[in-house]
């Protein structure tokens, strides 16, 4: 018997002929926050939760995203950064991109480690947990883009901000490679003292538009 | 009389347990022996006490934030029970979906078979280096040892796992495996083992973390094959999930050309929607965070993004035996959050190594003996005060105390020869049912007063079998007169 057949037959033997099927799962937990996506109170909550992870949020109007991304980079990289230090997701809106920066292409992913910062959009943000989700779409970029540069700038628009985890997951495509980001890379392995940035970006900046 | 009792139906239906001689489910010592040493280690107890009380506090705070925690917990329990009842169907669906998205699914009956599969897959890539993201399943099967025996270099990339690996130590906690080491010890390990490390390295946690970052970064960038575990696998879509904090998981999951994921068969969940429950229960229960810094999900292979070759190894290694035990089956619901460790008074004092298994604490005390067969871990079901704190915090409501009692009964029934305890109780029953014998015994117990020489408790160096009791408990000095005697003296017969 193949291992596959054997494991499956063991499962069937373990469950027996007359396996009992438990009652249907009751989903009486909160399926929605009650506030619509982009509600001002949700934006406040997202800011509070993201800042609690020691990430930085810069708020702006939809028209000011480009300037705010530049301000975020000033903060993350210090004044005088060069456009060549920054790489952006290929589908990032034209007017959000810092002038002269590099656009991610098909280069080997490891080459992204040479860059100081990257800029991406997000697919959805969950206010209650301070989570940004990147879904590998052109605006979010491939996974290595938000991983290798030491400073990550994510642009979130108000309509992408939902209250709860169930609402967030419902907006996502489970077949895409997803990265849920809640604060910068962090460890608490040494005497439970939190240190930001072990392997991923040490600095996370969120530009919240709207 | 015993000859007329019909033999009890075997609980585990004869399904194979995790094999001996491979992996880390059995210790070299029994729990009481290992715990005795740990209890004498003041530094260990101080580290554990600080760590568990801190995590307990954080967990309580973020769990308290959710008004629907009880409903989420019940949904988590019910989802797991429903999954187990149809486990074969969910695994077949998972296999179909992963395969449809360009992944390859392998099945492993036990640790040996899983290790062989992974070794073969790594060798086929022509590389001799493997990066690993922390995984309980691969620790359980001793994958690192198997790969190293095949001449491959294995690099653990989780900071705590790295500390444990470099220190040639073993993990002592599910979530923070180096919880037993303090910063000075970690500095010493890094200074001794990391090539080219800054000799000025201090024991500041940030400096230590940065030393690990530098050490591993180059390995990540040149890695061609990675091994991971999985927190969840969605049958409906073939989506795998890894939950982590440091980003080492993301490095392993996305940079190499080949990804091999080893997953216990119980980790499957039926639908994508089910993650809305578990992604709320897990981070809050484990690290006490609203959400862990990184959660990665992937379905098969994505052109242009991440590994272009993906293998999923589905591991039994005793799990079907656990499934066959209708009482103990619930132990398979465990999502490895470690909340039960952090509330357990026994774990807090005895530490993780005492359990002899990669699964320490209350869940380990039920899971390890069930995976190996109770006889191989017979002392673990007794490593508990049955206080129930583990059940209270378990995010999927595993009734650990009931399973512990069930396994104790299992162990007792498996004894072919009567235990000292059984003999003692049989003797006691006889004495207590005969008034004359009882009075004689009571009077005889007064001899203890001689041994006590006026102290309130008997010395703890009494000969066996009494030493079995006095080693860890006080035995009060018998009173001058019995209750009946003092009653007669004060009230007359």
XYZ file of C-alpha atoms in Angstrom:
703
model
C 0.000 0.000 0.000
C 1.321 3.479 -0.796
C 1.900 5.870 2.091
C -1.017 7.926 0.811
C -3.405 4.969 0.813
C -2.145 3.858 4.175
C -2.500 7.214 5.924
C -5.984 7.705 4.486
C -7.024 4.203 5.465
C -5.694 4.770 8.997
C -7.796 7.943 9.214
C -10.868 5.984 8.121
C -10.109 3.185 10.563
C -9.640 5.723 13.366
C -12.947 7.414 12.650
C -14.802 4.111 12.341
C -17.710 3.055 10.175
C -20.324 5.133 11.909
C -18.390 8.340 12.361
C -20.397 11.003 14.090
C -20.563 14.349 12.371
C -20.624 17.167 14.906
C -23.221 19.905 14.819
C -22.791 22.659 12.306
C -20.303 25.335 13.312
C -22.085 28.362 14.720
C -20.552 31.616 13.552
C -22.050 33.936 16.123
C -18.836 35.876 16.575
C -18.634 39.348 15.058
C -18.604 38.999 11.278
C -18.446 42.732 10.712
C -17.458 45.773 12.660
C -20.689 47.620 11.915
C -18.904 50.663 10.564
C -18.458 50.943 6.785
C -15.003 50.748 5.208
C -13.242 54.086 5.470
C -15.316 55.334 8.397
C -13.295 58.085 10.155
C -13.407 56.159 13.438
C -11.853 53.130 11.706
C -9.045 55.289 10.347
C -8.376 56.549 13.871
C -8.357 52.984 15.163
C -5.955 51.857 12.446
C -3.563 54.700 13.275
C -3.698 53.840 16.961
C -3.040 50.140 16.354
C -0.265 50.647 13.790
C 1.487 53.125 16.082
C 1.180 50.640 18.924
C 3.524 48.396 16.893
C 6.018 51.270 16.800
C 5.393 51.946 13.142
C 4.754 55.498 11.893
C 1.596 56.773 10.221
C 1.491 59.903 8.048
C -1.980 61.100 7.141
C -2.829 63.134 4.084
C -5.558 63.949 1.577
C -5.814 61.778 -1.553
C -4.189 64.581 -3.564
C -1.121 64.736 -1.323
C 0.009 61.102 -1.462
C 3.073 61.764 -3.634
C 4.383 64.473 -1.313
C 3.598 62.403 1.762
C 5.452 59.380 0.392
C 8.469 61.635 -0.032
C 8.038 62.926 3.517
C 7.839 59.319 4.740
C 11.078 58.494 2.953
C 12.707 61.585 4.506
C 11.706 60.204 7.859
C 12.759 56.621 7.156
C 16.014 57.285 5.301
C 16.987 60.718 6.552
C 17.192 63.807 4.355
C 19.218 63.566 1.209
C 18.237 60.069 0.093
C 18.745 59.388 -3.574
C 15.915 58.253 -5.848
C 18.087 55.285 -6.773
C 17.854 53.998 -3.186
C 14.121 53.517 -3.585
C 12.298 50.848 -5.564
C 8.528 50.884 -6.056
C 5.896 48.291 -6.978
C 5.360 48.163 -10.753
C 1.681 49.031 -10.516
C 2.019 51.856 -7.983
C 0.018 54.901 -9.107
C 2.140 57.238 -11.184
C 1.555 60.283 -8.972
C 2.458 58.374 -5.794
C 5.988 57.571 -6.992
C 8.958 59.651 -5.948
C 10.482 61.177 -9.081
C 13.323 59.187 -10.594
C 12.967 56.119 -8.405
C 13.371 52.626 -9.750
C 10.423 50.418 -10.653
C 10.647 46.743 -9.688
C 11.039 44.514 -12.728
C 12.001 40.899 -13.382
C 15.461 41.218 -11.846
C 16.477 38.429 -9.427
C 14.721 39.074 -6.118
C 17.946 39.070 -4.100
C 19.055 42.260 -5.890
C 16.312 44.093 -3.978
C 18.452 43.707 -0.854
C 20.704 46.498 -2.172
C 17.898 49.045 -1.921
C 17.267 51.151 1.166
C 13.509 51.459 0.804
C 10.493 50.228 -1.125
C 7.055 51.721 -1.689
C 3.912 49.650 -2.250
C 0.149 49.915 -2.078
C -1.958 47.497 -0.039
C -5.005 45.337 -0.848
C -6.827 45.876 2.419
C -6.128 47.110 5.955
C -7.729 45.774 9.140
C -8.155 48.533 11.717
C -8.772 46.399 14.794
C -5.465 44.533 14.476
C -3.407 47.207 12.702
C -2.803 44.865 9.789
C -1.919 45.771 6.198
C -2.364 43.067 3.564
C -0.294 42.935 0.380
C -1.647 40.564 -2.258
C 1.069 40.340 -4.886
C -0.929 42.424 -7.355
C 1.058 44.945 -9.460
C 0.308 47.759 -7.001
C 1.563 45.705 -4.056
C 4.441 44.050 -5.864
C 5.997 40.649 -5.398
C 6.658 39.469 -1.835
C 10.406 40.131 -1.891
C 9.797 43.814 -2.593
C 8.240 44.441 0.804
C 10.763 42.185 2.534
C 14.331 42.949 1.533
C 14.723 46.748 1.670
C 15.153 47.896 5.255
C 12.488 50.595 5.093
C 8.968 49.880 3.841
C 6.447 52.567 2.918
C 2.861 51.365 2.385
C 0.144 53.592 0.977
C -3.354 52.886 2.288
C -6.467 54.605 0.968
C -9.444 55.168 3.242
C -11.772 52.862 1.291
C -9.378 49.960 1.968
C -9.716 50.211 5.742
C -12.164 47.719 7.265
C -12.840 47.061 10.924
C -12.408 43.354 11.561
C -10.419 40.310 10.467
C -13.440 38.554 8.871
C -14.144 41.611 6.711
C -10.508 41.804 5.708
C -10.235 38.149 4.684
C -13.486 38.322 2.733
C -11.916 40.948 0.481
C -8.878 38.807 -0.337
C -8.188 36.170 -2.962
C -6.836 33.027 -1.231
C -5.088 31.927 -4.423
C -2.767 34.928 -4.433
C 0.402 34.990 -2.332
C -0.625 37.197 0.600
C 1.507 38.964 3.177
C -0.224 40.347 6.228
C 1.969 42.950 7.892
C 1.324 44.140 11.433
C 4.169 46.438 12.344
C 7.830 46.082 11.429
C 9.753 42.831 11.731
C 10.171 42.142 15.452
C 11.474 39.596 17.915
C 10.983 39.065 21.633
C 13.204 36.027 21.890
C 15.798 37.577 24.204
C 14.317 37.999 27.671
C 11.041 38.991 25.998
C 12.446 42.403 25.192
C 10.964 43.545 21.895
C 13.511 44.449 19.219
C 12.259 45.776 15.897
C 13.794 44.375 12.769
C 15.518 41.075 12.695
C 15.191 39.979 9.108
C 12.442 42.004 7.488
C 12.176 45.795 7.250
C 13.176 47.510 10.471
C 11.183 50.607 9.656
C 7.530 50.600 8.590
C 5.889 53.833 7.476
C 2.217 53.988 6.562
C 0.803 56.755 4.385
C -2.925 56.906 5.068
C -4.806 58.886 2.421
C -8.259 60.242 3.171
C -11.670 -12.972 39.494
C -9.641 -11.028 36.945
C -9.872 -13.954 34.540
C -13.605 -13.445 34.091
C -13.347 -9.772 33.120
C -13.567 -9.446 29.330
C -10.517 -7.772 27.800
C -10.991 -4.061 27.285
C -11.288 -2.984 23.649
C -7.987 -1.332 22.686
C -8.500 2.404 22.554
C -6.012 3.087 19.787
C -7.245 0.277 17.505
C -3.680 -0.873 17.062
C -2.727 2.057 14.841
C 1.014 2.652 14.824
C 2.582 5.197 17.142
C 5.501 7.495 16.342
C 8.516 5.197 15.911
C 11.288 4.986 18.496
C 14.856 6.010 17.767
C 13.981 9.047 15.657
C 12.713 12.518 16.481
C 12.083 14.271 19.750
C 8.981 12.990 21.461
C 10.696 10.940 24.170
C 13.171 12.092 26.806
C 16.115 10.200 28.251
C 14.640 10.509 31.731
C 11.164 10.295 33.219
C 9.455 13.581 34.022
C 9.937 13.346 37.818
C 13.666 12.715 37.437
C 14.177 15.483 34.896
C 12.004 17.901 36.869
C 13.980 17.340 40.049
C 17.095 18.783 38.407
C 15.167 21.676 36.857
C 13.601 22.585 40.198
C 17.051 23.071 41.697
C 18.028 25.520 38.912
C 17.171 28.904 40.424
C 18.130 30.826 37.281
C 15.823 28.688 35.143
C 12.928 29.158 37.529
C 13.485 32.920 37.617
C 13.624 33.132 33.782
C 10.521 31.017 33.379
C 8.594 32.830 36.069
C 9.314 36.196 34.495
C 8.558 35.055 30.960
C 5.359 33.181 31.651
C 3.897 35.890 33.873
C 4.685 38.580 31.286
C 3.094 36.655 28.407
C 0.110 35.745 30.606
C -0.508 39.394 31.321
C -0.254 40.447 27.669
C -2.542 37.643 26.579
C -5.188 38.484 29.143
C -5.189 42.120 28.029
C -5.655 41.506 24.292
C -8.135 38.675 24.800
C -10.121 41.029 27.010
C -10.356 43.495 24.125
C -12.550 41.169 22.081
C -16.191 41.145 23.160
C -16.776 37.923 21.206
C -13.832 35.864 22.502
C -16.121 33.154 23.908
C -17.919 32.799 20.573
C -14.634 32.702 18.645
C -13.291 30.058 20.992
C -16.382 27.930 20.611
C -16.252 28.338 16.825
C -12.585 27.297 16.891
C -13.422 24.205 18.910
C -16.347 23.299 16.676
C -14.345 23.867 13.481
C -11.610 21.544 14.702
C -14.097 18.855 15.745
C -15.840 19.079 12.375
C -12.505 18.919 10.548
C -11.384 15.798 12.406
C -14.694 14.047 11.680
C -14.011 14.372 7.938
C -10.230 14.463 8.010
C -9.754 12.032 5.112
C -11.971 14.084 2.806
C -10.271 17.371 3.705
C -6.822 15.906 3.114
C -7.834 14.598 -0.299
C -9.279 17.982 -1.215
C -6.129 19.735 0.001
C -4.030 17.418 -2.149
C -6.192 18.119 -5.214
C -5.994 21.887 -4.740
C -2.258 22.048 -4.038
C -1.567 19.831 -7.049
C -3.822 21.927 -9.278
C -1.699 24.998 -8.399
C 1.616 23.425 -9.260
C 2.599 21.920 -5.900
C 3.555 18.299 -5.244
C 2.010 16.463 -2.281
C 3.841 13.672 -0.461
C 2.480 11.447 2.302
C 4.594 10.223 5.195
C 3.495 7.418 7.495
C 6.004 8.400 10.163
C 9.090 10.430 11.069
C 11.486 8.157 9.196
C 9.503 8.358 6.006
C 9.097 12.158 6.230
C 12.830 12.593 6.811
C 13.616 10.384 3.820
C 11.269 12.332 1.574
C 12.695 15.715 2.564
C 16.297 14.502 2.308
C 15.627 13.134 -1.175
C 13.931 16.364 -2.275
C 16.812 18.494 -1.003
C 19.407 16.252 -2.642
C 17.526 16.470 -5.933
C 18.079 20.239 -5.989
C 21.843 19.660 -5.963
C 22.392 22.027 -3.051
C 23.935 21.165 0.306
C 22.436 24.013 2.369
C 18.955 24.301 3.760
C 17.400 27.290 5.524
C 14.598 26.534 7.926
C 11.792 28.458 9.506
C 10.899 27.232 12.991
C 8.478 24.352 12.850
C 7.172 22.023 15.533
C 6.561 19.178 13.073
C 10.140 19.132 11.789
C 11.460 19.254 15.358
C 9.140 16.404 16.265
C 10.581 14.180 13.539
C 14.222 15.221 14.084
C 14.561 16.515 10.531
C 17.695 18.558 11.238
C 19.539 15.480 12.472
C 18.393 13.466 9.455
C 19.506 16.140 6.994
C 22.823 16.555 8.757
C 23.355 12.791 8.694
C 22.932 13.015 4.921
C 25.735 15.580 4.796
C 23.533 18.667 4.429
C 23.990 21.930 6.358
C 20.832 23.089 8.089
C 20.375 26.652 9.290
C 17.599 27.473 11.738
C 16.627 31.080 11.075
C 14.261 31.955 13.904
C 16.347 33.882 16.444
C 15.477 31.613 19.354
C 15.966 28.462 17.282
C 19.314 29.829 16.146
C 20.342 30.365 19.777
C 19.296 26.809 20.601
C 21.062 25.398 17.538
C 24.309 27.318 18.069
C 24.297 26.431 21.768
C 23.811 22.732 20.903
C 20.817 22.867 23.179
C 17.192 21.862 22.781
C 14.072 24.064 22.754
C 12.169 24.443 26.020
C 9.034 26.306 24.939
C 6.793 26.019 21.879
C 6.785 29.718 21.130
C 9.972 31.086 22.696
C 12.290 28.075 22.464
C 15.238 29.830 24.162
C 13.159 31.058 27.088
C 15.586 29.299 29.455
C 18.563 31.424 28.315
C 19.240 34.971 29.461
C 21.027 37.684 27.511
C 24.458 36.991 29.016
C 24.252 33.333 28.056
C 23.092 34.270 24.539
C 25.981 36.711 24.138
C 28.392 33.997 25.164
C 26.939 31.549 22.602
C 27.074 34.128 19.783
C 30.618 35.236 20.654
C 31.762 31.616 20.639
C 29.960 30.286 17.565
C 29.241 33.003 15.000
C 32.198 33.353 12.642
C 33.489 36.913 12.382
C 31.171 38.273 15.057
C 32.105 41.671 16.515
C 34.299 40.912 19.555
C 32.858 44.023 21.244
C 29.351 42.487 21.114
C 27.468 43.316 24.321
C 24.489 41.530 25.808
C 22.047 44.240 24.698
C 19.120 42.416 23.011
C 19.175 44.811 20.039
C 22.884 44.185 19.430
C 22.371 40.454 19.711
C 19.439 40.531 17.278
C 21.485 42.568 14.803
C 24.354 40.089 15.037
C 21.908 37.339 14.118
C 20.574 39.473 11.250
C 24.019 39.914 9.768
C 24.878 36.259 10.280
C 21.774 35.004 8.512
C 21.205 37.575 5.805
C 23.895 36.246 3.532
C 22.508 32.721 3.959
C 19.010 33.851 3.022
C 20.258 35.531 -0.111
C 22.131 32.489 -1.339
C 19.633 29.846 -0.172
C 18.204 27.645 -2.890
C 16.009 25.435 -0.762
C 13.971 26.101 2.358
C 11.983 23.950 4.762
C 8.980 25.243 6.681
C 6.072 24.016 8.729
C 2.523 25.282 8.362
C 0.116 26.769 10.858
C -2.909 26.075 8.690
C -3.682 24.584 5.282
C -6.995 25.405 3.615
C -8.452 22.344 1.882
C -10.892 24.308 -0.279
C -8.196 26.436 -1.946
C -4.870 24.691 -1.237
C -3.650 27.764 0.644
C -0.840 27.233 3.169
C -0.262 29.641 6.063
C 2.751 30.495 8.199
C 2.472 32.911 11.090
C 5.655 34.564 12.438
C 7.279 37.748 13.702
C 10.811 38.203 12.529
C 10.547 37.959 8.765
C 12.820 34.926 8.681
C 9.717 32.977 7.712
C 9.080 35.298 4.779
C 12.727 34.989 3.726
C 12.468 31.198 3.674
C 9.055 31.150 2.039
C 9.869 33.531 -0.795
C 13.570 33.699 -1.667
C 14.653 30.085 -2.386
C 13.830 28.292 -5.613
C 12.406 25.283 -3.791
C 10.138 25.245 -0.746
C 9.387 22.075 1.200
C 6.634 22.313 3.812
C 6.169 19.582 6.404
C 2.774 19.569 8.044
C 0.961 17.315 10.495
C -2.269 16.045 8.926
C -4.304 17.700 11.687
C -3.390 21.213 10.508
C -5.893 21.234 7.668
C -8.917 23.543 7.891
C -11.852 23.104 5.499
C -12.413 26.612 4.151
C -10.690 29.965 3.650
C -13.291 31.520 5.896
C -12.155 29.360 8.804
C -8.988 31.427 8.994
C -11.112 34.379 10.158
C -11.501 32.448 13.402
C -7.996 31.031 13.801
C -6.158 34.209 12.818
C -7.959 35.912 15.692
C -7.452 33.111 18.208
C -3.796 32.277 17.534
C -1.808 35.539 17.873
C -3.757 36.755 20.875
C -3.313 33.417 22.656
C 0.339 32.937 21.819
C 2.333 36.165 21.893
C -0.420 38.297 23.330
C -0.510 40.453 20.216
C -3.563 41.558 18.275
C -1.854 40.139 15.219
C 1.641 38.761 14.737
C 3.922 40.941 12.597
C 3.837 38.653 9.561
C 1.334 36.137 8.239
C 2.189 34.600 4.879
C -0.189 32.589 2.726
C 0.454 30.904 -0.607
C -1.315 28.447 -2.878
C 0.999 26.246 -4.920
C 3.392 28.164 -7.127
C 3.035 31.770 -8.316
C 4.984 32.600 -11.495
C 7.407 35.462 -10.888
C 6.889 35.510 -7.135
C 8.528 33.121 -4.690
C 9.693 29.505 -5.073
C 8.924 27.914 -8.411
C 8.949 24.429 -6.905
C 6.721 23.598 -3.939
C 6.430 20.312 -2.036
C 3.976 19.591 0.756
C 4.716 16.633 3.040
C 1.672 15.403 4.976
C 2.777 13.697 8.176
C 0.984 11.051 10.248
C 3.618 9.941 12.837
C 1.088 8.678 15.370
C -1.642 11.204 14.676
C -4.112 8.661 13.333
C -3.618 6.718 16.566
C -4.575 9.828 18.500
C -7.573 10.296 16.210
C -8.739 6.789 17.059
C -8.964 7.655 20.744
C -12.352 9.286 21.091
C -11.455 11.008 24.356
C -7.928 12.034 23.411
C -8.734 13.034 19.830
C -9.228 16.627 20.952
C -5.475 16.927 21.512
C -5.196 17.120 17.707
C -7.147 20.385 17.821
C -4.058 22.121 19.238
C -2.956 25.148 17.207
C 0.415 25.347 19.041
C -0.201 28.727 20.646
C 1.498 27.774 23.964
C -1.043 29.585 26.147
C -1.359 26.433 28.272
C 2.377 26.424 29.013
C 2.282 29.973 30.250
C -0.449 29.340 32.825
C 0.695 25.942 34.046
C 2.128 25.938 37.597
C 4.024 22.741 36.802
C 5.621 24.060 33.598
C 6.494 27.340 35.305
C 8.609 25.507 37.854
C 9.886 22.435 36.056
C 10.622 24.044 32.692
C 10.289 22.671 29.194
C 13.181 20.222 29.045
C 11.715 18.117 31.842
C 8.961 16.957 29.509
C 11.519 15.258 27.271
C 9.510 16.104 24.156
C 9.310 19.018 21.730
C 5.801 19.491 23.089
C 6.181 20.571 26.721
C 3.624 21.783 29.228
C 0.026 20.655 29.534
C -0.566 19.989 25.833
C 2.714 18.085 25.713
C 1.642 16.005 28.688
C -1.266 14.705 26.616
C 0.061 14.899 23.063
C 3.464 13.262 23.588
C 2.203 10.087 25.320
C -0.571 9.739 22.774
C 1.789 10.064 19.806
C 4.331 7.629 21.271
C 1.988 5.285 23.104
C 1.428 5.871 26.816
C 4.063 3.347 27.915
C 6.856 5.443 26.327
C 5.891 8.622 28.166
C 4.103 7.110 31.132
C 5.053 9.792 33.656
C 3.790 12.753 31.608
C 0.055 12.382 32.317
C 0.982 12.762 35.988
C 2.917 15.993 35.371
C -0.097 18.081 36.263
C -1.994 19.356 39.262
C -5.250 19.064 37.258
C -6.004 22.664 38.229
C -7.670 23.299 34.872
C -5.961 26.607 34.055
C -4.808 25.128 30.729
C -8.372 24.335 29.725
C -9.492 27.874 30.603
C -6.951 29.569 28.340
C -6.968 27.096 25.453
C -8.274 29.031 22.424
C -9.892 25.905 21.006
C -11.120 24.666 24.395
C -9.193 21.397 24.571
C -10.211 19.730 27.829
C -6.632 18.865 28.799
C -7.394 17.833 32.411
C -9.936 15.226 31.271
C -7.497 13.795 28.735
C -4.810 13.635 31.441
C -7.124 11.633 33.685
C -8.079 9.415 30.749
C -4.401 8.718 29.999
C -3.651 7.973 33.656
C -6.411 5.369 33.603
C -4.992 4.033 30.352
C -1.580 3.737 31.971
C -2.908 2.048 35.098
C -4.913 -0.465 33.068
C -1.872 -1.265 30.984
C 0.054 -2.404 34.079
C 0.431 -6.162 33.974
C 1.980 -6.404 37.414
C 0.363 -4.567 40.345
C 2.082 -1.293 41.195
C 3.337 -0.491 44.690
C 0.479 1.974 44.941
C -2.093 -0.690 44.084
C -0.617 -3.058 46.683
C -0.613 -0.303 49.299
C -4.231 0.614 48.655
C -5.331 -3.012 48.696
C -3.639 -3.365 52.094
C -5.196 -0.161 53.331
C -8.651 -1.296 52.249
C -8.249 -4.492 54.260
C -7.055 -2.637 57.357
C -9.816 -0.052 57.152
C -12.534 -2.657 56.845
C -11.473 -4.471 60.026
C -11.853 -2.294 63.202
C -9.336 -4.337 65.186
C -6.668 -4.064 62.501
C -7.417 -0.354 62.131
C -6.902 0.330 65.836
C -3.704 -1.695 65.840
C -2.407 0.205 62.806
C -3.223 3.525 64.429
C -1.365 2.569 67.540
C 1.560 1.302 65.483
C 1.747 4.610 63.649
C 2.718 6.212 66.954
C 6.163 4.708 66.438
C 6.586 7.558 63.976
C 6.789 9.917 66.959
C 10.076 8.300 67.886
C 11.476 8.946 64.418
C 10.223 12.533 64.422
C 11.852 13.276 67.771
C 9.449 16.087 68.561
C 9.479 17.775 65.132
C 6.094 18.482 63.476
C 6.958 16.450 60.358
C 8.765 13.203 59.767
C 12.273 13.449 58.270
C 12.342 13.230 54.469
C 15.055 10.582 54.487
C 12.734 7.712 55.468
C 13.294 4.354 53.765
C 11.195 3.252 50.764
C 8.314 3.051 50.120
C 7.608 6.007 52.443
C 10.449 7.978 50.830
C 8.364 8.104 47.635
C 5.964 10.329 49.523
C 8.354 12.296 51.734
C 10.701 13.239 48.891
C 8.272 15.863 47.670
C 5.762 16.269 50.499
C 5.712 16.668 54.265
C 4.431 13.725 56.277
C 3.030 15.036 59.571
C 4.150 13.400 62.790
C 1.352 11.117 64.064
C -0.602 12.565 67.017
C -0.082 11.310 70.598
C -3.522 9.793 70.643
C -6.077 8.940 68.014
C -9.389 10.772 67.585
C -11.301 7.867 69.123
C -8.953 7.771 72.111
C -9.339 11.481 72.813
C -13.118 11.200 72.411
C -13.203 8.383 74.936
C -10.971 10.344 77.273
C -13.129 13.469 77.151
C -16.616 11.985 76.857
C -16.254 8.435 78.111
C -17.128 5.524 75.836
